[in-house]
C-alpha cells in the first residue's frame, strides 16, 4: 500500500482525495497545512482520519508519495525537498515557473531513485486517446483552443485584492494557472513548438488575466489559443485539416468530441469510453503504475511535455513584454 501525503486544502485536494479512494493500492495517510486548525476542518469535511501536521519533517515517516497542491510559486522548493527525502512526487500544474527548475527536479528524482510527475489531467483521460487517434488520421494544419473560466477570486480581483493565483510571486495569474492547459495539450497533440507570439491583458500588479497566444509547431501546425480567467467560455475548440474538422468541448476534461467531414457534409459524434466521474483518477492511476513498474522512460516522456510547455510559458511572458500589454482595469 502506497501512503500519500497532501499539501494544500483547496478544492483540488478534495478532488484528489476522492480519486485516492478509487485507485487500488493507495491511501491518504497525512495532511499538511500551515494552519493545523484549517487542516482539521478540511479533514473533517473530507471524512478523513489521518495524521495532520504543520511541518514537512513530521510527514516523512508516514508517506511514500507527496501530492503538492500549494500555490504555484512554492512547487519547486517543496518538490525538491521531498525528492531529496526519496519520496515520489506528484505536483499540480504548472510543476514549476521555470523549465530549468523542472529539469533540475527530474535530475534530483533520478539521483534519488524516485519518480516525479506533473498532475495534468487532459492527457491521461481515455478521451484523449480518442482525440489523438483522430488527429493522427487527419493531418491538421491549424487549431484553435479555447480555455476560459471565470475565477472564483474575481470578486477580490475587482477590488484590487490579488492573492494566491493572482499574486505576482505565488501564482502569476492566467499565464501559469490557466494557459498551461491549452499549451501543454497542444505540445502533446502536435509536437514541439518553434515560434511563439503573444499578447495579454494584465492586472494592476502586472499579472496576466487574459491571454491570446499563437504557436508554430515544428510540424508547421499553427495553434491559436484564447485563454481567460475573467470570463466563462462557451466556444468549443477546433482542429482543422483539408477534409475534416475536429470539435471538442471543455479542453480540461474533453467532454465531447465530434468530427465534421467536408466531403460528406456530415458531423459525427465520436463515442467516448466510459469514464470515472472524478477525472483525477486517471493521472493518479498512471503515476501509481509508473511507480509499481519502475517505468523511468514514461516519467521522462511526460516530463518532456511538461518542460516543453513551461518553456513556452516563459516565451509567452517575454513576447508579451516585447509586444506591450494593456491594463485590464
Short mmCIF file of C-alpha atoms in Angstrom, two decimals:
data_model
loop_
_atom_site.label_atom_id
_atom_site.label_comp_id
_atom_site.label_asym_id
_atom_site.label_seq_id
_atom_site.Cartn_x
_atom_site.Cartn_y
_atom_site.Cartn_z
CA UNK A 1 0.00 0.00 0.00
CA UNK A 2 1.44 3.36 -1.06
CA UNK A 3 0.79 6.02 1.55
CA UNK A 4 0.06 9.53 0.32
CA UNK A 5 0.55 12.89 1.97
CA UNK A 6 -1.05 16.07 0.65
CA UNK A 7 -0.03 19.73 0.74
CA UNK A 8 -2.90 22.19 0.44
CA UNK A 9 -6.53 22.46 1.49
CA UNK A 10 -8.17 23.73 -1.69
CA UNK A 11 -10.94 22.12 -3.73
CA UNK A 12 -8.41 20.38 -5.97
CA UNK A 13 -7.07 18.48 -2.94
CA UNK A 14 -10.59 17.32 -2.07
CA UNK A 15 -10.93 16.04 -5.64
CA UNK A 16 -7.58 14.30 -5.35
CA UNK A 17 -8.57 12.63 -2.08
CA UNK A 18 -11.70 11.25 -3.74
CA UNK A 19 -9.53 9.88 -6.55
CA UNK A 20 -7.33 8.16 -3.95
CA UNK A 21 -10.40 6.28 -2.74
CA UNK A 22 -10.95 4.89 -6.25
CA UNK A 23 -7.36 3.85 -7.06
CA UNK A 24 -6.31 0.45 -5.71
CA UNK A 25 -3.14 0.29 -3.65
CA UNK A 26 -3.02 3.83 -2.27
CA UNK A 27 -4.34 5.59 0.80
CA UNK A 28 -4.12 9.12 2.18
CA UNK A 29 -2.18 8.97 5.43
CA UNK A 30 -1.15 12.56 6.17
CA UNK A 31 -2.30 16.15 5.59
CA UNK A 32 -0.05 19.21 5.72
CA UNK A 33 -1.20 22.78 6.24
CA UNK A 34 0.46 25.81 7.79
CA UNK A 35 -2.69 26.00 9.94
CA UNK A 36 -3.46 22.88 11.96
CA UNK A 37 -6.95 24.16 12.65
CA UNK A 38 -7.63 24.66 8.96
CA UNK A 39 -6.32 21.17 8.23
CA UNK A 40 -8.57 19.63 10.90
CA UNK A 41 -11.61 21.30 9.37
CA UNK A 42 -10.52 20.12 5.92
CA UNK A 43 -10.05 16.54 7.15
CA UNK A 44 -13.49 16.55 8.74
CA UNK A 45 -15.08 17.91 5.57
CA UNK A 46 -13.41 15.15 3.54
CA UNK A 47 -14.20 12.37 6.01
CA UNK A 48 -10.53 11.68 6.73
CA UNK A 49 -8.99 10.31 9.89
CA UNK A 50 -5.28 10.86 9.23
CA UNK A 51 -2.17 12.42 10.70
CA UNK A 52 -2.26 16.24 10.49
CA UNK A 53 0.99 18.21 10.52
CA UNK A 54 2.25 21.75 10.05
CA UNK A 55 5.84 20.88 9.09
CA UNK A 56 7.22 18.62 6.39
CA UNK A 57 9.62 16.64 8.56
CA UNK A 58 6.73 15.16 10.53
CA UNK A 59 5.34 13.65 7.31
CA UNK A 60 8.42 11.73 6.21
CA UNK A 61 7.95 8.52 8.19
CA UNK A 62 4.30 8.25 7.19
CA UNK A 63 4.24 8.74 3.40
CA UNK A 64 5.58 7.24 0.17
CA UNK A 65 4.03 9.82 -2.17
CA UNK A 66 3.55 13.55 -1.71
CA UNK A 67 0.87 15.40 -3.69
CA UNK A 68 1.76 19.10 -3.90
CA UNK A 69 -1.16 21.47 -4.44
CA UNK A 70 0.25 24.56 -2.76
CA UNK A 71 0.44 27.95 -4.56
CA UNK A 72 2.39 27.59 -7.81
CA UNK A 73 5.38 29.59 -6.61
CA UNK A 74 6.07 27.07 -3.83
CA UNK A 75 6.12 23.94 -6.01
CA UNK A 76 9.82 23.89 -6.86
CA UNK A 77 11.24 24.11 -3.33
CA UNK A 78 8.67 21.73 -1.86
CA UNK A 79 9.15 19.14 -4.61
CA UNK A 80 12.93 19.33 -4.29
CA UNK A 81 12.76 18.75 -0.54
CA UNK A 82 10.62 15.62 -0.84
CA UNK A 83 12.58 14.19 -3.77
CA UNK A 84 15.75 14.55 -1.70
CA UNK A 85 13.96 12.62 1.06
CA UNK A 86 13.34 9.86 -1.51
CA UNK A 87 9.60 10.37 -1.79
CA UNK A 88 7.60 10.05 -5.00
CA UNK A 89 6.31 13.48 -6.02
CA UNK A 90 3.12 14.40 -7.88
CA UNK A 91 2.93 18.19 -8.44
CA UNK A 92 -0.11 20.15 -9.54
CA UNK A 93 0.26 22.00 -12.81
CA UNK A 94 2.27 24.03 -13.53
CA UNK A 95 5.02 21.95 -11.97
CA UNK A 96 7.32 24.99 -11.78
CA UNK A 97 7.58 28.52 -13.17
CA UNK A 98 10.87 27.83 -14.98
CA UNK A 99 11.72 24.92 -17.26
CA UNK A 100 15.21 24.77 -15.78
CA UNK A 101 13.70 24.19 -12.33
CA UNK A 102 11.76 21.18 -13.59
CA UNK A 103 14.84 19.84 -15.38
CA UNK A 104 16.68 20.07 -12.07
CA UNK A 105 13.85 18.29 -10.23
CA UNK A 106 13.96 15.49 -12.80
CA UNK A 107 17.69 15.07 -12.13
CA UNK A 108 17.08 15.02 -8.37
CA UNK A 109 14.40 12.35 -8.84
CA UNK A 110 16.73 10.16 -10.89
CA UNK A 111 19.62 10.56 -8.42
CA UNK A 112 17.34 9.54 -5.55
CA UNK A 113 15.67 6.65 -7.42
CA UNK A 114 12.18 8.10 -7.12
CA UNK A 115 9.52 9.27 -9.57
CA UNK A 116 8.23 12.73 -10.41
CA UNK A 117 5.14 13.68 -12.42
CA UNK A 118 3.12 16.81 -13.10
CA UNK A 119 -0.58 16.48 -12.29
CA UNK A 120 -2.06 17.38 -15.71
CA UNK A 121 -5.46 15.80 -16.27
CA UNK A 122 -6.25 16.01 -20.00
CA UNK A 123 -3.57 13.73 -21.45
CA UNK A 124 -4.40 10.88 -19.06
CA UNK A 125 -8.11 10.74 -19.91
CA UNK A 126 -9.43 7.90 -22.10
CA UNK A 127 -10.98 10.62 -24.29
CA UNK A 128 -7.50 11.99 -25.01
CA UNK A 129 -6.50 8.76 -26.74
CA UNK A 130 -9.57 9.08 -28.96
CA UNK A 131 -8.68 12.69 -29.74
CA UNK A 132 -5.05 11.80 -30.50
CA UNK A 133 -6.05 8.96 -32.84
CA UNK A 134 -8.36 11.25 -34.81
CA UNK A 135 -5.69 13.97 -35.00
CA UNK A 136 -3.16 11.46 -36.34
CA UNK A 137 -5.58 10.39 -39.08
CA UNK A 138 -6.49 13.87 -40.31
CA UNK A 139 -3.08 15.60 -40.67
CA UNK A 140 -4.18 19.01 -39.33
CA UNK A 141 -2.62 22.37 -40.17
CA UNK A 142 -4.48 24.71 -37.82
CA UNK A 143 -6.06 24.58 -34.35
CA UNK A 144 -7.95 26.99 -32.13
CA UNK A 145 -8.06 26.19 -28.41
CA UNK A 146 -10.39 27.96 -26.00
CA UNK A 147 -9.74 27.80 -22.26
CA UNK A 148 -11.81 30.40 -20.44
CA UNK A 149 -13.01 30.06 -16.86
CA UNK A 150 -14.36 32.76 -14.56
CA UNK A 151 -12.16 32.71 -11.48
CA UNK A 152 -13.72 32.18 -8.07
CA UNK A 153 -11.43 35.00 -6.91
CA UNK A 154 -12.71 37.63 -9.37
CA UNK A 155 -14.67 39.43 -6.66
CA UNK A 156 -11.41 40.14 -4.84
CA UNK A 157 -9.57 40.92 -8.09
CA UNK A 158 -12.11 43.60 -8.98
CA UNK A 159 -11.30 45.21 -5.62
CA UNK A 160 -7.56 45.10 -6.45
CA UNK A 161 -7.02 42.33 -3.90
CA UNK A 162 -4.61 39.90 -5.52
CA UNK A 163 -3.84 36.70 -3.65
CA UNK A 164 -2.83 33.13 -4.39
CA UNK A 165 -3.40 32.56 -8.13
CA UNK A 166 -3.19 36.30 -8.89
CA UNK A 167 -0.22 37.02 -6.65
CA UNK A 168 2.80 38.12 -8.71
CA UNK A 169 5.12 35.78 -6.78
CA UNK A 170 2.96 32.80 -5.87
CA UNK A 171 0.52 32.47 -8.77
CA UNK A 172 1.28 34.65 -11.80
CA UNK A 173 -2.35 34.68 -12.93
CA UNK A 174 -3.76 33.21 -16.12
CA UNK A 175 -0.30 32.84 -17.69
CA UNK A 176 0.69 29.94 -15.44
CA UNK A 177 -2.55 28.83 -13.80
CA UNK A 178 -4.75 28.51 -16.90
CA UNK A 179 -2.67 28.86 -20.07
CA UNK A 180 -0.71 25.74 -19.11
CA UNK A 181 -3.77 23.65 -20.11
CA UNK A 182 -4.05 24.55 -23.81
CA UNK A 183 -0.28 24.93 -24.23
CA UNK A 184 0.59 21.51 -22.83
CA UNK A 185 -2.28 19.87 -24.71
CA UNK A 186 -1.01 21.45 -27.95
CA UNK A 187 2.50 20.14 -27.28
CA UNK A 188 1.17 16.64 -26.61
CA UNK A 189 -1.04 16.61 -29.72
CA UNK A 190 1.12 18.44 -32.26
CA UNK A 191 4.70 18.23 -31.01
CA UNK A 192 7.40 20.77 -30.12
CA UNK A 193 6.99 24.49 -30.78
CA UNK A 194 9.49 26.66 -32.67
CA UNK A 195 7.83 30.10 -32.54
CA UNK A 196 5.60 31.95 -30.05
CA UNK A 197 3.62 35.18 -30.39
CA UNK A 198 1.55 36.52 -27.51
CA UNK A 199 -0.41 39.45 -26.14
CA UNK A 200 -2.26 39.84 -22.86
CA UNK A 201 -4.35 41.96 -20.55
CA UNK A 202 -2.69 42.49 -17.19
CA UNK A 203 -3.94 43.42 -13.75
CA UNK A 204 -2.51 46.43 -11.94
CA UNK A 205 0.06 44.22 -10.21
CA UNK A 206 1.42 43.11 -13.59
CA UNK A 207 -0.14 39.63 -13.54
CA UNK A 208 -1.96 38.26 -16.61
CA UNK A 209 -5.74 37.92 -16.62
CA UNK A 210 -6.38 37.31 -20.37
CA UNK A 211 -4.07 35.80 -22.99
CA UNK A 212 -4.03 35.36 -26.75
CA UNK A 213 -1.19 33.13 -27.95
CA UNK A 214 -0.10 31.83 -31.35
CA UNK A 215 2.20 28.81 -31.55
CA UNK A 216 4.00 27.47 -34.61
CA UNK A 217 4.97 23.84 -34.12
CA UNK A 218 7.95 22.16 -35.77
CA UNK A 219 5.33 20.24 -37.76
CA UNK A 220 4.24 23.68 -39.08
CA UNK A 221 0.82 23.36 -37.43
CA UNK A 222 -0.42 26.69 -36.07
CA UNK A 223 -2.24 26.69 -32.73
CA UNK A 224 -4.22 29.78 -31.74
CA UNK A 225 -5.09 29.96 -28.04
CA UNK A 226 -7.62 32.18 -26.28
CA UNK A 227 -7.36 31.99 -22.50
CA UNK A 228 -9.09 33.97 -19.75
CA UNK A 229 -9.74 33.81 -16.03
CA UNK A 230 -12.22 36.70 -16.29
CA UNK A 231 -14.97 35.11 -18.41
CA UNK A 232 -16.97 31.95 -18.94
CA UNK A 233 -16.13 30.44 -22.31
CA UNK A 234 -18.86 28.72 -24.35
CA UNK A 235 -16.98 28.08 -27.61
CA UNK A 236 -15.58 24.66 -28.39
CA UNK A 237 -12.02 24.08 -29.54
CA UNK A 238 -11.31 23.07 -33.15
CA UNK A 239 -8.60 21.25 -35.08
CA UNK A 240 -8.67 21.84 -38.85
CA UNK A 241 -7.50 19.88 -41.87
CA UNK A 242 -8.44 19.94 -45.56
CA UNK A 243 -11.18 17.34 -45.33
CA UNK A 244 -12.12 17.21 -41.64
CA UNK A 245 -12.62 19.38 -38.58
CA UNK A 246 -12.45 18.05 -35.03
CA UNK A 247 -14.55 19.87 -32.47
CA UNK A 248 -14.16 19.19 -28.74
CA UNK A 249 -15.67 20.76 -25.65
CA UNK A 250 -14.17 21.60 -22.26
CA UNK A 251 -10.47 21.46 -23.02
CA UNK A 252 -9.54 20.45 -19.47
CA UNK A 253 -11.91 17.46 -19.40
CA UNK A 254 -12.52 16.60 -23.08
CA UNK A 255 -16.23 16.09 -22.53
CA UNK A 256 -17.36 15.61 -26.17
CA UNK A 257 -15.56 15.08 -29.47
CA UNK A 258 -17.11 15.38 -32.94
CA UNK A 259 -15.71 15.25 -36.48
CA UNK A 260 -17.09 17.19 -39.44
CA UNK A 261 -16.37 15.64 -42.84
CA UNK A 262 -16.19 18.19 -45.67
CA UNK A 263 -16.72 15.55 -48.37
CA UNK A 264 -19.99 14.25 -46.92
CA UNK A 265 -21.02 17.49 -45.18
CA UNK A 266 -21.83 15.44 -42.07
CA UNK A 267 -20.83 15.74 -38.43
CA UNK A 268 -20.29 12.57 -36.41
CA UNK A 269 -20.21 12.45 -32.62
CA UNK A 270 -17.31 10.23 -31.60
CA UNK A 271 -18.25 7.67 -28.93
CA UNK A 272 -16.03 8.02 -25.88
CA UNK A 273 -15.11 5.32 -23.36
CA UNK A 274 -16.99 5.35 -20.08
CA UNK A 275 -15.00 7.39 -17.58
CA UNK A 276 -14.83 7.83 -13.85
CA UNK A 277 -16.69 10.94 -12.76
CA UNK A 278 -13.56 12.04 -10.92
CA UNK A 279 -11.14 12.81 -13.76
CA UNK A 280 -8.13 12.82 -11.42
CA UNK A 281 -8.45 9.04 -11.13
CA UNK A 282 -6.56 8.56 -14.39
CA UNK A 283 -3.48 10.64 -13.65
CA UNK A 284 -3.14 9.12 -10.18
CA UNK A 285 -3.55 5.60 -11.55
CA UNK A 286 -0.93 6.35 -14.20
CA UNK A 287 1.52 7.64 -11.59
CA UNK A 288 0.97 4.56 -9.43
CA UNK A 289 1.59 2.36 -12.48
CA UNK A 290 4.86 4.21 -13.18
CA UNK A 291 5.96 3.63 -9.59
CA UNK A 292 4.94 -0.03 -9.47
CA UNK A 293 6.62 -0.87 -12.78
CA UNK A 294 9.70 1.33 -12.30
CA UNK A 295 8.97 2.99 -15.64
CA UNK A 296 11.53 5.80 -15.87
CA UNK A 297 11.07 6.14 -19.64
CA UNK A 298 7.40 7.01 -19.13
CA UNK A 299 8.33 9.52 -16.45
CA UNK A 300 10.77 11.10 -18.90
CA UNK A 301 8.18 11.20 -21.69
CA UNK A 302 5.62 13.01 -19.56
CA UNK A 303 8.18 15.40 -18.08
CA UNK A 304 9.29 16.26 -21.62
CA UNK A 305 5.75 17.55 -22.27
CA UNK A 306 5.76 19.50 -19.00
CA UNK A 307 9.18 21.05 -19.63
CA UNK A 308 8.27 22.00 -23.21
CA UNK A 309 5.04 23.63 -22.02
CA UNK A 310 6.78 25.66 -19.32
CA UNK A 311 9.40 26.80 -21.84
CA UNK A 312 6.53 28.11 -23.97
CA UNK A 313 5.02 29.96 -21.00
CA UNK A 314 8.41 31.59 -20.42
CA UNK A 315 8.49 32.61 -24.09
CA UNK A 316 4.93 33.96 -23.83
CA UNK A 317 5.99 36.16 -20.93
CA UNK A 318 8.98 37.51 -22.88
CA UNK A 319 6.92 38.04 -26.03
CA UNK A 320 4.23 39.93 -24.12
CA UNK A 321 6.88 42.29 -22.81
CA UNK A 322 8.16 42.89 -26.34
CA UNK A 323 4.70 43.41 -27.82
CA UNK A 324 3.44 45.54 -24.95
CA UNK A 325 0.29 44.93 -22.94
CA UNK A 326 -2.82 46.72 -21.78
CA UNK A 327 -4.06 47.10 -18.22
CA UNK A 328 -7.30 45.20 -17.91
CA UNK A 329 -8.94 47.60 -15.45
#
